[in-house]
PDB file of C-alpha atoms in Angstrom:
ATOM      1  CA  GLN A   1       0.000   0.000   0.000  1.00 68.00           C
ATOM      2  CA  LEU A   2       1.373   3.404  -0.981  1.00 82.00           C
ATOM      3  CA  TYR A   3       1.218   6.359   1.370  1.00 91.00           C
ATOM      4  CA  PRO A   4       3.778   8.897   2.619  1.00 93.00           C
ATOM      5  CA  ARG A   5       5.894   7.572   5.509  1.00 92.00           C
ATOM      6  CA  VAL A   6       8.175   9.893   7.409  1.00 93.00           C
ATOM      7  CA  CYS A   7      10.536   9.181  10.285  1.00 94.00           C
ATOM      8  CA  ILE A   8      11.790  12.134  12.317  1.00 95.00           C
ATOM      9  CA  LYS A   9      14.911  11.466  14.360  1.00 95.00           C
ATOM     10  CA  VAL A  10      14.528  13.130  17.763  1.00 94.00           C
ATOM     11  CA  PRO A  11      16.763  12.531  20.771  1.00 92.00           C
ATOM     12  CA  THR A  12      15.103  11.378  23.999  1.00 86.00           C
ATOM     13  CA  GLY A  13      13.727  14.480  25.734  1.00 86.00           C
ATOM     14  CA  GLY A  14      13.846  16.376  22.435  1.00 89.00           C
ATOM     15  CA  GLY A  15      10.236  17.536  22.472  1.00 90.00           C
ATOM     16  CA  LYS A  16       8.472  14.727  20.601  1.00 91.00           C
ATOM     17  CA  THR A  17       5.042  15.693  21.937  1.00 93.00           C
ATOM     18  CA  LEU A  18       5.373  19.241  20.635  1.00 95.00           C
ATOM     19  CA  LEU A  19       6.589  17.918  17.270  1.00 96.00           C
ATOM     20  CA  ALA A  20       3.659  15.478  17.136  1.00 96.00           C
ATOM     21  CA  VAL A  21       1.161  18.278  17.833  1.00 97.00           C
ATOM     22  CA  GLU A  22       2.811  20.449  15.181  1.00 96.00           C
ATOM     23  CA  THR A  23       2.719  17.501  12.758  1.00 97.00           C
ATOM     24  CA  ILE A  24      -1.061  17.269  13.252  1.00 97.00           C
ATOM     25  CA  ARG A  25      -1.448  21.015  12.642  1.00 96.00           C
ATOM     26  CA  GLN A  26       0.647  20.957   9.465  1.00 96.00           C
ATOM     27  CA  TYR A  27      -1.076  17.796   8.206  1.00 96.00           C
ATOM     28  CA  GLN A  28      -4.546  19.295   8.725  1.00 96.00           C
ATOM     29  CA  GLU A  29      -3.600  22.534   7.010  1.00 94.00           C
ATOM     30  CA  LEU A  30      -1.372  21.359   4.150  1.00 94.00           C
ATOM     31  CA  PHE A  31      -2.511  17.827   3.319  1.00 93.00           C
ATOM     32  CA  ALA A  32      -6.029  17.203   4.617  1.00 93.00           C
ATOM     33  CA  ASN A  33      -7.050  20.856   4.210  1.00 94.00           C
ATOM     34  CA  ARG A  34      -9.696  20.570   6.923  1.00 94.00           C
ATOM     35  CA  LYS A  35     -10.337  21.199  10.616  1.00 95.00           C
ATOM     36  CA  ASN A  36     -12.040  17.876  11.370  1.00 96.00           C
ATOM     37  CA  GLY A  37     -11.259  14.164  10.925  1.00 96.00           C
ATOM     38  CA  LEU A  38      -9.470  11.391  12.793  1.00 97.00           C
ATOM     39  CA  ILE A  39      -5.821  11.287  13.910  1.00 97.00           C
ATOM     40  CA  VAL A  40      -4.387   8.123  15.494  1.00 96.00           C
ATOM     41  CA  TRP A  41      -1.570   8.789  17.994  1.00 96.00           C
ATOM     42  CA  VAL A  42       0.355   5.716  19.136  1.00 93.00           C
ATOM     43  CA  VAL A  43       2.526   5.970  22.262  1.00 91.00           C
ATOM     44  CA  PRO A  44       5.081   3.485  23.636  1.00 88.00           C
ATOM     45  CA  SER A  45       4.351   3.279  27.358  1.00 88.00           C
ATOM     46  CA  GLU A  46       1.645   3.637  29.994  1.00 91.00           C
ATOM     47  CA  ILE A  47       3.415   6.647  31.576  1.00 92.00           C
ATOM     48  CA  ILE A  48       3.758   8.562  28.308  1.00 91.00           C
ATOM     49  CA  TYR A  49       0.187   7.606  27.384  1.00 93.00           C
ATOM     50  CA  THR A  50      -1.247   8.960  30.645  1.00 94.00           C
ATOM     51  CA  GLN A  51       0.839  12.155  30.536  1.00 94.00           C
ATOM     52  CA  THR A  52      -0.049  12.839  26.899  1.00 95.00           C
ATOM     53  CA  VAL A  53      -3.787  12.262  27.407  1.00 96.00           C
ATOM     54  CA  GLU A  54      -3.769  14.548  30.475  1.00 96.00           C
ATOM     55  CA  ARG A  55      -2.002  17.353  28.634  1.00 96.00           C
ATOM     56  CA  LEU A  56      -4.117  17.098  25.495  1.00 97.00           C
ATOM     57  CA  ARG A  57      -7.344  17.138  27.542  1.00 96.00           C
ATOM     58  CA  ASP A  58      -6.291  20.250  29.497  1.00 97.00           C
ATOM     59  CA  LYS A  59      -7.607  23.271  27.606  1.00 96.00           C
ATOM     60  CA  ALA A  60      -5.081  25.500  29.389  1.00 97.00           C
ATOM     61  CA  ASP A  61      -2.125  23.432  28.140  1.00 97.00           C
ATOM     62  CA  PRO A  62      -0.145  24.894  25.200  1.00 96.00           C
ATOM     63  CA  TYR A  63      -0.257  21.544  23.341  1.00 96.00           C
ATOM     64  CA  ARG A  64      -4.054  21.460  23.549  1.00 96.00           C
ATOM     65  CA  GLN A  65      -4.229  25.107  22.518  1.00 97.00           C
ATOM     66  CA  LEU A  66      -2.222  24.347  19.373  1.00 96.00           C
ATOM     67  CA  LEU A  67      -4.654  21.552  18.504  1.00 96.00           C
ATOM     68  CA  ASP A  68      -7.592  23.876  19.188  1.00 96.00           C
ATOM     69  CA  GLN A  69      -6.106  26.373  16.731  1.00 94.00           C
ATOM     70  CA  ALA A  70      -6.007  23.614  14.104  1.00 94.00           C
ATOM     71  CA  SER A  71      -9.588  22.504  14.832  1.00 95.00           C
ATOM     72  CA  GLY A  72     -11.271  25.862  15.448  1.00 94.00           C
ATOM     73  CA  ASN A  73     -11.750  24.863  19.116  1.00 96.00           C
ATOM     74  CA  HIS A  74     -13.359  21.544  18.210  1.00 96.00           C
ATOM     75  CA  THR A  75     -10.849  19.005  19.549  1.00 97.00           C
ATOM     76  CA  LEU A  76     -11.807  15.640  21.027  1.00 97.00           C
ATOM     77  CA  ILE A  77      -9.282  13.363  22.754  1.00 97.00           C
ATOM     78  CA  VAL A  78     -10.563   9.790  22.665  1.00 96.00           C
ATOM     79  CA  GLU A  79      -9.245   6.572  24.205  1.00 92.00           C
ATOM     80  CA  LYS A  80      -9.851   3.025  23.063  1.00 84.00           C
ATOM     81  CA  GLY A  81     -13.116   1.673  24.477  1.00 83.00           C
ATOM     82  CA  GLN A  82     -14.676   5.135  24.650  1.00 89.00           C
ATOM     83  CA  GLU A  83     -17.745   5.653  22.472  1.00 91.00           C
ATOM     84  CA  LEU A  84     -16.973   7.343  19.161  1.00 94.00           C
ATOM     85  CA  ARG A  85     -19.655   8.455  16.723  1.00 95.00           C
ATOM     86  CA  ALA A  86     -19.404   9.299  13.030  1.00 95.00           C
ATOM     87  CA  GLU A  87     -20.690  12.820  13.874  1.00 96.00           C
ATOM     88  CA  ASP A  88     -17.768  13.275  16.289  1.00 96.00           C
ATOM     89  CA  VAL A  89     -15.302  12.815  13.432  1.00 96.00           C
ATOM     90  CA  GLU A  90     -17.362  14.986  11.058  1.00 96.00           C
ATOM     91  CA  GLU A  91     -17.618  17.875  13.544  1.00 96.00           C
ATOM     92  CA  ASN A  92     -14.296  17.690  15.434  1.00 97.00           C
ATOM     93  CA  LEU A  93     -10.612  17.003  15.169  1.00 97.00           C
ATOM     94  CA  VAL A  94     -10.586  13.637  16.974  1.00 98.00           C
ATOM     95  CA  VAL A  95      -7.256  12.433  18.355  1.00 97.00           C
ATOM     96  CA  LEU A  96      -7.480   8.728  19.169  1.00 96.00           C
ATOM     97  CA  MET A  97      -4.808   7.649  21.657  1.00 95.00           C
ATOM     98  CA  LEU A  98      -3.515   4.072  21.445  1.00 92.00           C
ATOM     99  CA  MET A  99      -0.758   2.100  23.154  1.00 89.00           C
ATOM    100  CA  ILE A 100       1.937   0.703  20.887  1.00 84.00           C
ATOM    101  CA  GLN A 101       0.888  -2.883  21.720  1.00 81.00           C
ATOM    102  CA  SER A 102      -2.319  -2.218  19.781  1.00 76.00           C
ATOM    103  CA  VAL A 103      -0.377  -2.010  16.522  1.00 73.00           C
ATOM    104  CA  SER A 104       2.955  -3.694  17.203  1.00 65.00           C
ATOM    105  CA  ARG A 105       1.629  -7.251  17.430  1.00 55.00           C
ATOM    106  CA  ALA A 106      -1.715  -8.041  15.856  1.00 51.00           C
ATOM    107  CA  THR A 107      -1.462 -11.436  17.523  1.00 54.00           C
ATOM    108  CA  SER A 108      -1.277 -10.031  21.061  1.00 56.00           C
ATOM    109  CA  LYS A 109      -4.453  -9.906  23.130  1.00 59.00           C
ATOM    110  CA  GLU A 110      -4.029  -6.145  23.477  1.00 57.00           C
ATOM    111  CA  GLY A 111      -3.707  -5.692  19.730  1.00 58.00           C
ATOM    112  CA  LEU A 112      -6.675  -7.863  18.939  1.00 64.00           C
ATOM    113  CA  LYS A 113      -8.961  -5.660  21.053  1.00 69.00           C
ATOM    114  CA  VAL A 114      -8.717  -2.952  18.388  1.00 76.00           C
ATOM    115  CA  PHE A 115     -10.190  -5.360  15.873  1.00 76.00           C
ATOM    116  CA  THR A 116     -13.013  -6.849  17.960  1.00 80.00           C
ATOM    117  CA  ASP A 117     -16.653  -5.999  17.399  1.00 76.00           C
ATOM    118  CA  SER A 118     -18.101  -3.320  19.696  1.00 81.00           C
ATOM    119  CA  GLY A 119     -21.324  -1.372  20.059  1.00 78.00           C
ATOM    120  CA  SER A 120     -19.318   1.806  20.695  1.00 85.00           C
ATOM    121  CA  TYR A 121     -18.910   2.532  16.961  1.00 92.00           C
ATOM    122  CA  ASN A 122     -22.305   1.615  15.482  1.00 93.00           C
ATOM    123  CA  SER A 123     -22.900   4.973  13.782  1.00 94.00           C
ATOM    124  CA  PHE A 124     -20.064   4.373  11.301  1.00 96.00           C
ATOM    125  CA  PHE A 125     -21.723   1.255   9.904  1.00 95.00           C
ATOM    126  CA  PRO A 126     -25.018   0.174   8.335  1.00 94.00           C
ATOM    127  CA  THR A 127     -27.567  -1.569  10.556  1.00 92.00           C
ATOM    128  CA  ASP A 128     -27.079  -5.329  10.844  1.00 90.00           C
ATOM    129  CA  ASN A 129     -29.872  -6.345   8.469  1.00 90.00           C
ATOM    130  CA  ARG A 130     -28.924  -3.966   5.603  1.00 94.00           C
ATOM    131  CA  TYR A 131     -26.750  -6.503   3.796  1.00 94.00           C
ATOM    132  CA  ASP A 132     -26.933  -4.396   0.614  1.00 94.00           C
ATOM    133  CA  LEU A 133     -25.233  -1.480   2.413  1.00 96.00           C
ATOM    134  CA  HIS A 134     -22.652  -3.774   4.005  1.00 96.00           C
ATOM    135  CA  LYS A 135     -21.846  -5.032   0.498  1.00 96.00           C
ATOM    136  CA  GLU A 136     -21.515  -1.450  -0.807  1.00 96.00           C
ATOM    137  CA  LEU A 137     -19.171  -0.590   2.054  1.00 96.00           C
ATOM    138  CA  LEU A 138     -16.984  -3.620   1.278  1.00 96.00           C
ATOM    139  CA  GLU A 139     -16.849  -2.637  -2.379  1.00 95.00           C
ATOM    140  CA  LYS A 140     -15.476   0.765  -1.308  1.00 96.00           C
ATOM    141  CA  VAL A 141     -13.146  -0.544   1.444  1.00 95.00           C
ATOM    142  CA  PRO A 142     -12.396  -4.218   0.685  1.00 95.00           C
ATOM    143  CA  ASN A 143     -10.075  -4.849   3.663  1.00 94.00           C
ATOM    144  CA  LEU A 144     -12.614  -4.260   6.428  1.00 94.00           C
ATOM    145  CA  ASP A 145     -12.895  -7.056   9.011  1.00 92.00           C
ATOM    146  CA  VAL A 146     -16.096  -9.007   8.454  1.00 93.00           C
ATOM    147  CA  PHE A 147     -18.364 -11.622   9.982  1.00 91.00           C
ATOM    148  CA  GLN A 148     -19.474 -12.569   6.464  1.00 88.00           C
ATOM    149  CA  GLY A 149     -17.522 -11.531   3.360  1.00 87.00           C
ATOM    150  CA  ILE A 150     -18.684  -9.719   0.220  1.00 86.00           C
ATOM    151  CA  ASN A 151     -19.464 -12.971  -1.617  1.00 88.00           C
ATOM    152  CA  SER A 152     -21.712 -14.198   1.155  1.00 87.00           C
ATOM    153  CA  PHE A 153     -25.509 -14.186   0.907  1.00 90.00           C
ATOM    154  CA  MET A 154     -25.544 -11.857   3.952  1.00 91.00           C
ATOM    155  CA  PRO A 155     -22.333  -9.761   3.982  1.00 92.00           C
ATOM    156  CA  GLN A 156     -21.653  -8.142   7.342  1.00 94.00           C
ATOM    157  CA  VAL A 157     -18.865  -5.805   8.450  1.00 94.00           C
ATOM    158  CA  LYS A 158     -17.651  -5.791  12.066  1.00 93.00           C
ATOM    159  CA  THR A 159     -18.396  -2.618  14.047  1.00 93.00           C
ATOM    160  CA  SER A 160     -14.835  -2.450  15.393  1.00 92.00           C
ATOM    161  CA  LEU A 161     -12.415   0.371  16.132  1.00 92.00           C
ATOM    162  CA  GLY A 162     -10.019  -1.143  13.579  1.00 92.00           C
ATOM    163  CA  ASN A 163     -12.714  -0.752  10.921  1.00 95.00           C
ATOM    164  CA  VAL A 164     -13.462   2.830  11.996  1.00 95.00           C
ATOM    165  CA  ILE A 165      -9.775   3.629  11.466  1.00 95.00           C
ATOM    166  CA  ARG A 166      -9.808   1.902   8.054  1.00 95.00           C
ATOM    167  CA  LEU A 167     -12.851   3.926   6.962  1.00 96.00           C
ATOM    168  CA  THR A 168     -11.392   7.287   7.961  1.00 96.00           C
ATOM    169  CA  ASN A 169      -7.874   7.015   6.403  1.00 95.00           C
ATOM    170  CA  PRO A 170      -6.190   8.870   9.266  1.00 96.00           C
ATOM    171  CA  LEU A 171      -2.783  10.356   9.827  1.00 97.00           C
ATOM    172  CA  ILE A 172      -1.054   7.876  12.156  1.00 97.00           C
ATOM    173  CA  ILE A 173       1.608   9.252  14.505  1.00 97.00           C
ATOM    174  CA  ILE A 174       3.883   6.660  16.115  1.00 94.00           C
ATOM    175  CA  ASP A 175       6.212   7.520  18.996  1.00 92.00           C
ATOM    176  CA  GLU A 176       9.243   5.187  19.105  1.00 90.00           C
ATOM    177  CA  VAL A 177       8.427   3.994  15.601  1.00 90.00           C
ATOM    178  CA  HIS A 178      11.469   1.655  15.621  1.00 88.00           C
ATOM    179  CA  ARG A 179       9.423  -0.601  17.916  1.00 84.00           C
ATOM    180  CA  VAL A 180       6.882  -1.387  15.196  1.00 83.00           C
ATOM    181  CA  PHE A 181       9.315  -2.652  12.588  1.00 78.00           C
ATOM    182  CA  SER A 182       8.366  -6.334  12.632  1.00 80.00           C
ATOM    183  CA  ASP A 183       6.662  -7.584   9.468  1.00 82.00           C
ATOM    184  CA  THR A 184       3.467  -8.238  11.432  1.00 82.00           C
ATOM    185  CA  ALA A 185       3.436  -4.720  12.866  1.00 83.00           C
ATOM    186  CA  GLN A 186       4.012  -3.141   9.474  1.00 85.00           C
ATOM    187  CA  GLN A 187       1.259  -5.271   7.943  1.00 86.00           C
ATOM    188  CA  THR A 188      -1.074  -4.161  10.754  1.00 86.00           C
ATOM    189  CA  ILE A 189      -0.280  -0.485  10.129  1.00 90.00           C
ATOM    190  CA  ASN A 190      -0.719  -0.922   6.355  1.00 90.00           C
ATOM    191  CA  SER A 191      -4.053  -2.664   6.973  1.00 90.00           C
ATOM    192  CA  LEU A 192      -5.381   0.406   8.814  1.00 93.00           C
ATOM    193  CA  ASN A 193      -5.460   2.364   5.514  1.00 95.00           C
ATOM    194  CA  PRO A 194      -3.502   5.402   6.763  1.00 96.00           C
ATOM    195  CA  SER A 195      -3.250   8.471   4.562  1.00 96.00           C
ATOM    196  CA  MET A 196       0.198   9.134   6.075  1.00 97.00           C
ATOM    197  CA  VAL A 197       2.413   7.754   8.842  1.00 96.00           C
ATOM    198  CA  VAL A 198       4.808   9.983  10.793  1.00 96.00           C
ATOM    199  CA  GLY A 199       7.098   8.278  13.265  1.00 95.00           C
ATOM    200  CA  PHE A 200       9.457   9.641  15.899  1.00 95.00           C
ATOM    201  CA  SER A 201      12.540   7.822  17.124  1.00 93.00           C
ATOM    202  CA  ALA A 202      15.876   8.501  18.800  1.00 92.00           C
ATOM    203  CA  THR A 203      17.214   5.328  17.159  1.00 91.00           C
ATOM    204  CA  PRO A 204      15.532   4.910  13.761  1.00 87.00           C
ATOM    205  CA  LYS A 205      16.165   1.773  11.726  1.00 80.00           C
ATOM    206  CA  ASP A 206      17.094   1.847   8.051  1.00 77.00           C
TER     207      ASP A 206
END
């Protein structure tokens, strides 16, 4: 799958969070040319995850203020498991925070949670019994996870977070991108249909 992939070499403590926020702003302005949409931000550890979520949710924090500039004060910070509606993505700049385990090993229990069916994302998908609309969706986005495939009598797409990401073609930001260099991890990232991937690393791989 072809999409722009950028790795920015940043020493530890070199301001990766600020660079990530600025990356979102530049992406929205120069590439997406919009104030809304979905961004997926992948972080390497529980501590960094918690700190980043806290700062981005604090409207007085400079990082949040930069995002609010990019979104016209319509920023939503969302965590996995939280309800997310199609209207949220249409009306806001939604930053979805994920732990690196969610994309580094699709075989891990943590990773698989992103791809399991959930009622939290129903508004992105047709109702269960509209097999015609499920078929249409699969014609547009063939790599969605399914209960029944496109050739089935009753095609049905899973209402999973993984499928929401695939439908929205987000910018994916990955902190410590060198940690997702296994073939499986790269296949997982490719399968999420990103429009662009920007990674940060103090020790990038070739």
